[in-house]
């Protein structure tokens, strides 16, 4: 009996000693609901613990329990939760962000040990930068969620908002621990194949399946092109990363010591790799730099994973937080490919009575293949949609998405589908799109543009107009446009109409025919304002400068020959009928005429090596270049035949580039040059655009008067620099205001040949003085220099311009102050 009791007692003691307790759960951000990878999970008072994976999950098998489980991570408040004496239990944590102290650690003697690690990591950059691969392909999965957060009481009590929240019973499912409501408005998933090649550096994404749901989203084809992975690429092996059109310096950039301090926290095991864990600090709190943690392989000095945040002190508007988490995977050739990336952008409230916004981007890649480089022609279009890209069923997504959706994300999908059907939400979303694009969708046509509905000027008086264009629901091969307007003072009807046939959507090819009768202004032609309906409408208000009635007919063809290289050819017949006193000398008849007609053939080529292009319904849209310049060359020939009165040749050259100047900021320059061969009246010249208004514009010389100068041969350089807080960040009082310095330099050389000067008389046939044109001295450039402050109260900009030359004119303005309003981050 005693031996039996001792045996049973020993058995229970042995079982207790060897028992396994399983604790699992997930660690998320309490404000955003996003997973927190790499967080430390520890049984209090023991050495039993682990780090969460990239999805924030953990699973502990421990032999003994204490009273609580503790989770900690840099930048968050540590949180503990009680443990139960149970074999299996699930404990989830929601951590709240803390204010991260950015002061660097001080080392009493010797060099900071983290510096040697960073130095070796930078020296090995070329070994691990994916840009050193000749070509690779990946299968990508991307999901994007956009939410409204910071729903204040004042905002929630608005009648329009109450109509929404009363319908959304499921809103209670999407709150954090403190009950702060999150209102999702957009959710997308994309499966795609991503292709990369080097020399030249090109990218392409083929969207195989896409599911887009959101408030105001009426057609997924355009949205699906920008929700893939091609726009969610973050490579920390670059010196600078572009985020929200701002350039942030990488923690392993060349010259890292000028931007960052580091602290070696620990040596940890990440997967099978032993890594250094380093904390990163910006040296100056308002620099465009990161704070957070990076892990570097102890053996190879390659980046293993990063968890970086852009601090609140950075000189950005409205952005409360930007967080980037990334896990990298080595390829068989050595360079690293991001396996998983998560980006969070938190936009704060503009005013206390409004709401904020939260955007979440997640991309994962698998099936990395190192292939031979595909031909350049393969990359003609940056983003391509497969024909059946939006036909995936729910079962398809469950089987094919690389990562399952969480319960919160499933609730988001349900809520967005409900939200977009609410009448008041549809009304406001459609109204916002109407204001932004100028057009209101109505079935197969879009009505607009609204800036052309009403205008008022000295020539037309009250002007009323209306137009329409067809959309993708009408056809993906035909685009029809029409617009009509009537001026009650001049009693004239104006119109424009065009028909475009899309021949090829891959090698973008179109042919179009158009006709127009409209009032135009010398030096401010409608053709130069195409695509900017708001600015075009503004030019029709007030006093029109040298107005004329134009009637023209045009045939146009364009085709993208290869990636970035666009060819355009057109033929135009136009009539010039001045509405002001104008005459020119006809050299054939030796008579002075006020009207003329032109017949012109034009050819142009445009090349943007790394320009990103998407197809927006039936139009081609550029997202601009990343690094290389955009070059355009135009040649036009005017014929004195078949109705044309003038014989001439025009040659134009244009160059634009954005330059990253590191800590000094960002520069942009435009080089514009042209020459006219032949004898022509001055409306054919380059009439340099002046600006007599109070408002700043990059398209004009801001101290030049309207129609002050014209040239038949010219070259101009416009240089704009944005200091992005450089210098002003160092002034204690100014840096709190987050003002940013800007600078301008505009230089123009131009002249008019004697043969064209003699074309313009000073008097009309009745002896009355005529308006002519001002000429530049070929040896003396027009120069204006400017400086200013932007980001005043987050919206306003003030520029001060000094006119440096041509000050002897009675109408010259040696100094000008220009203001503008802009929404910038």
Coordinates of N, CA, C and O in Angstrom, one line a residue, residues 649-652 673-682 684-688 709-715 749-759 773-776 778:
X649 N 9.0 76.6 -90.6 CA 9.4 75.4 -89.9 C 9.6 75.8 -88.4 O 10.2 76.9 -88.1
X650 N 9.2 74.9 -87.6 CA 9.3 75.1 -86.1 C 10.1 73.9 -85.5 O 9.8 72.8 -85.8
X651 N 11.0 74.2 -84.6 CA 11.8 73.1 -84.0 C 11.8 73.5 -82.5 O 12.1 74.6 -82.1
X652 N 11.4 72.5 -81.6 CA 11.3 72.7 -80.2 C 12.0 71.6 -79.4 O 11.9 70.4 -79.9
X673 N 13.7 75.1 -75.4 CA 14.3 75.9 -76.4 C 13.5 75.7 -77.7 O 12.9 74.7 -77.9
X674 N 13.6 76.7 -78.6 CA 12.9 76.6 -79.9 C 13.4 77.6 -80.9 O 14.0 78.6 -80.5
X675 N 13.1 77.3 -82.1 CA 13.5 78.2 -83.2 C 12.4 78.1 -84.4 O 12.0 77.0 -84.7
X676 N 12.1 79.3 -85.0 CA 11.2 79.3 -86.1 C 11.9 79.7 -87.3 O 12.6 80.8 -87.3
X677 N 11.8 79.0 -88.4 CA 12.5 79.3 -89.6 C 11.4 79.8 -90.6 O 10.4 79.0 -90.9
X678 N 11.6 81.0 -91.1 CA 10.6 81.5 -92.0 C 10.0 82.8 -91.5 O 10.3 83.2 -90.4
X679 N 9.3 83.5 -92.4 CA 8.7 84.8 -92.0 C 7.3 84.6 -91.6 O 6.4 84.2 -92.4
X680 N 7.0 84.9 -90.3 CA 5.6 84.7 -89.8 C 5.2 85.9 -88.9 O 6.1 86.6 -88.4
X681 N 3.9 86.1 -88.7 CA 3.4 87.1 -87.8 C 3.7 86.7 -86.3 O 3.8 85.5 -86.0
X682 N 3.7 87.6 -85.4 CA 4.1 87.3 -84.0 C 3.2 86.4 -83.3 O 3.6 85.7 -82.3
X684 N 2.5 83.6 -84.1 CA 3.1 82.2 -84.4 C 4.4 82.1 -83.5 O 4.8 81.0 -83.2
X685 N 4.9 83.2 -83.0 CA 6.1 83.2 -82.2 C 5.9 82.4 -80.9 O 4.7 82.1 -80.6
X686 N 6.9 82.3 -80.1 CA 6.8 81.9 -78.7 C 6.6 83.2 -77.9 O 7.5 84.0 -77.7
X687 N 5.3 83.4 -77.5 CA 5.0 84.5 -76.7 C 5.1 84.1 -75.2 O 4.3 83.4 -74.7
X688 N 6.2 84.6 -74.6 CA 6.6 84.1 -73.3 C 5.6 84.6 -72.3 O 5.1 85.7 -72.2
X709 N 7.2 90.0 -73.9 CA 8.2 89.6 -74.8 C 7.7 88.5 -75.7 O 7.0 87.6 -75.2
X710 N 8.2 88.4 -76.9 CA 8.0 87.3 -77.8 C 9.3 87.1 -78.6 O 10.1 88.0 -78.8
X711 N 9.5 85.8 -79.0 CA 10.8 85.4 -79.7 C 10.5 84.4 -80.8 O 9.6 83.6 -80.7
X712 N 11.3 84.5 -81.8 CA 11.2 83.4 -82.8 C 12.4 82.5 -82.7 O 12.5 81.5 -83.4
X713 N 13.3 82.7 -81.7 CA 14.3 81.8 -81.3 C 14.6 82.1 -79.9 O 14.8 83.2 -79.5
X714 N 14.7 81.0 -79.1 CA 14.8 81.2 -77.6 C 15.3 80.0 -76.9 O 15.3 78.9 -77.5
X715 N 15.8 80.2 -75.7 CA 16.1 79.1 -74.8 C 15.9 79.6 -73.4 O 16.3 80.7 -73.0
X749 N 16.9 83.5 -72.7 CA 17.5 84.1 -73.9 C 16.6 84.1 -75.1 O 16.0 83.0 -75.3
X750 N 16.4 85.2 -75.8 CA 15.5 85.2 -76.9 C 15.8 86.3 -77.9 O 16.5 87.3 -77.5
X751 N 15.3 86.2 -79.1 CA 15.5 87.3 -80.1 C 14.5 87.1 -81.2 O 13.8 86.0 -81.3
X752 N 14.4 88.1 -82.1 CA 13.5 88.1 -83.2 C 14.4 88.5 -84.4 O 15.1 89.6 -84.4
X753 N 14.3 87.7 -85.5 CA 15.1 88.1 -86.7 C 14.5 89.3 -87.4 O 13.3 89.6 -87.3
X754 N 15.3 90.1 -88.1 CA 14.9 91.3 -88.7 C 13.7 91.1 -89.7 O 12.8 91.9 -89.8
X755 N 13.8 90.0 -90.4 CA 12.7 89.7 -91.4 C 11.3 89.6 -90.7 O 10.3 90.0 -91.3
X756 N 11.3 89.2 -89.5 CA 10.0 89.1 -88.8 C 9.6 90.3 -88.0 O 8.5 90.6 -87.8
X757 N 10.6 91.2 -87.7 CA 10.3 92.5 -87.1 C 9.6 93.4 -88.1 O 8.6 94.1 -87.8
X758 N 10.0 93.3 -89.4 CA 9.4 94.1 -90.4 C 8.0 93.7 -90.8 O 7.3 94.4 -91.5
X759 N 7.6 92.5 -90.3 CA 6.2 92.1 -90.6 C 5.1 92.8 -89.8 O 4.0 92.8 -90.2
X773 N 4.9 93.8 -80.1 CA 5.5 92.8 -79.2 C 6.9 93.4 -78.7 O 7.6 94.1 -79.5
X774 N 7.3 93.0 -77.5 CA 8.6 93.4 -77.0 C 9.6 92.4 -77.4 O 9.3 91.2 -77.6
X775 N 10.9 92.8 -77.6 CA 11.9 91.9 -78.1 C 13.0 91.9 -77.0 O 13.4 92.9 -76.4
X776 N 13.6 90.8 -76.9 CA 14.8 90.6 -76.0 C 16.1 90.9 -76.8 O 16.2 90.6 -78.0
X778 N 19.5 89.8 -77.9 CA 20.2 88.5 -78.0 C 21.3 88.3 -77.0 O 21.7 87.2 -76.7

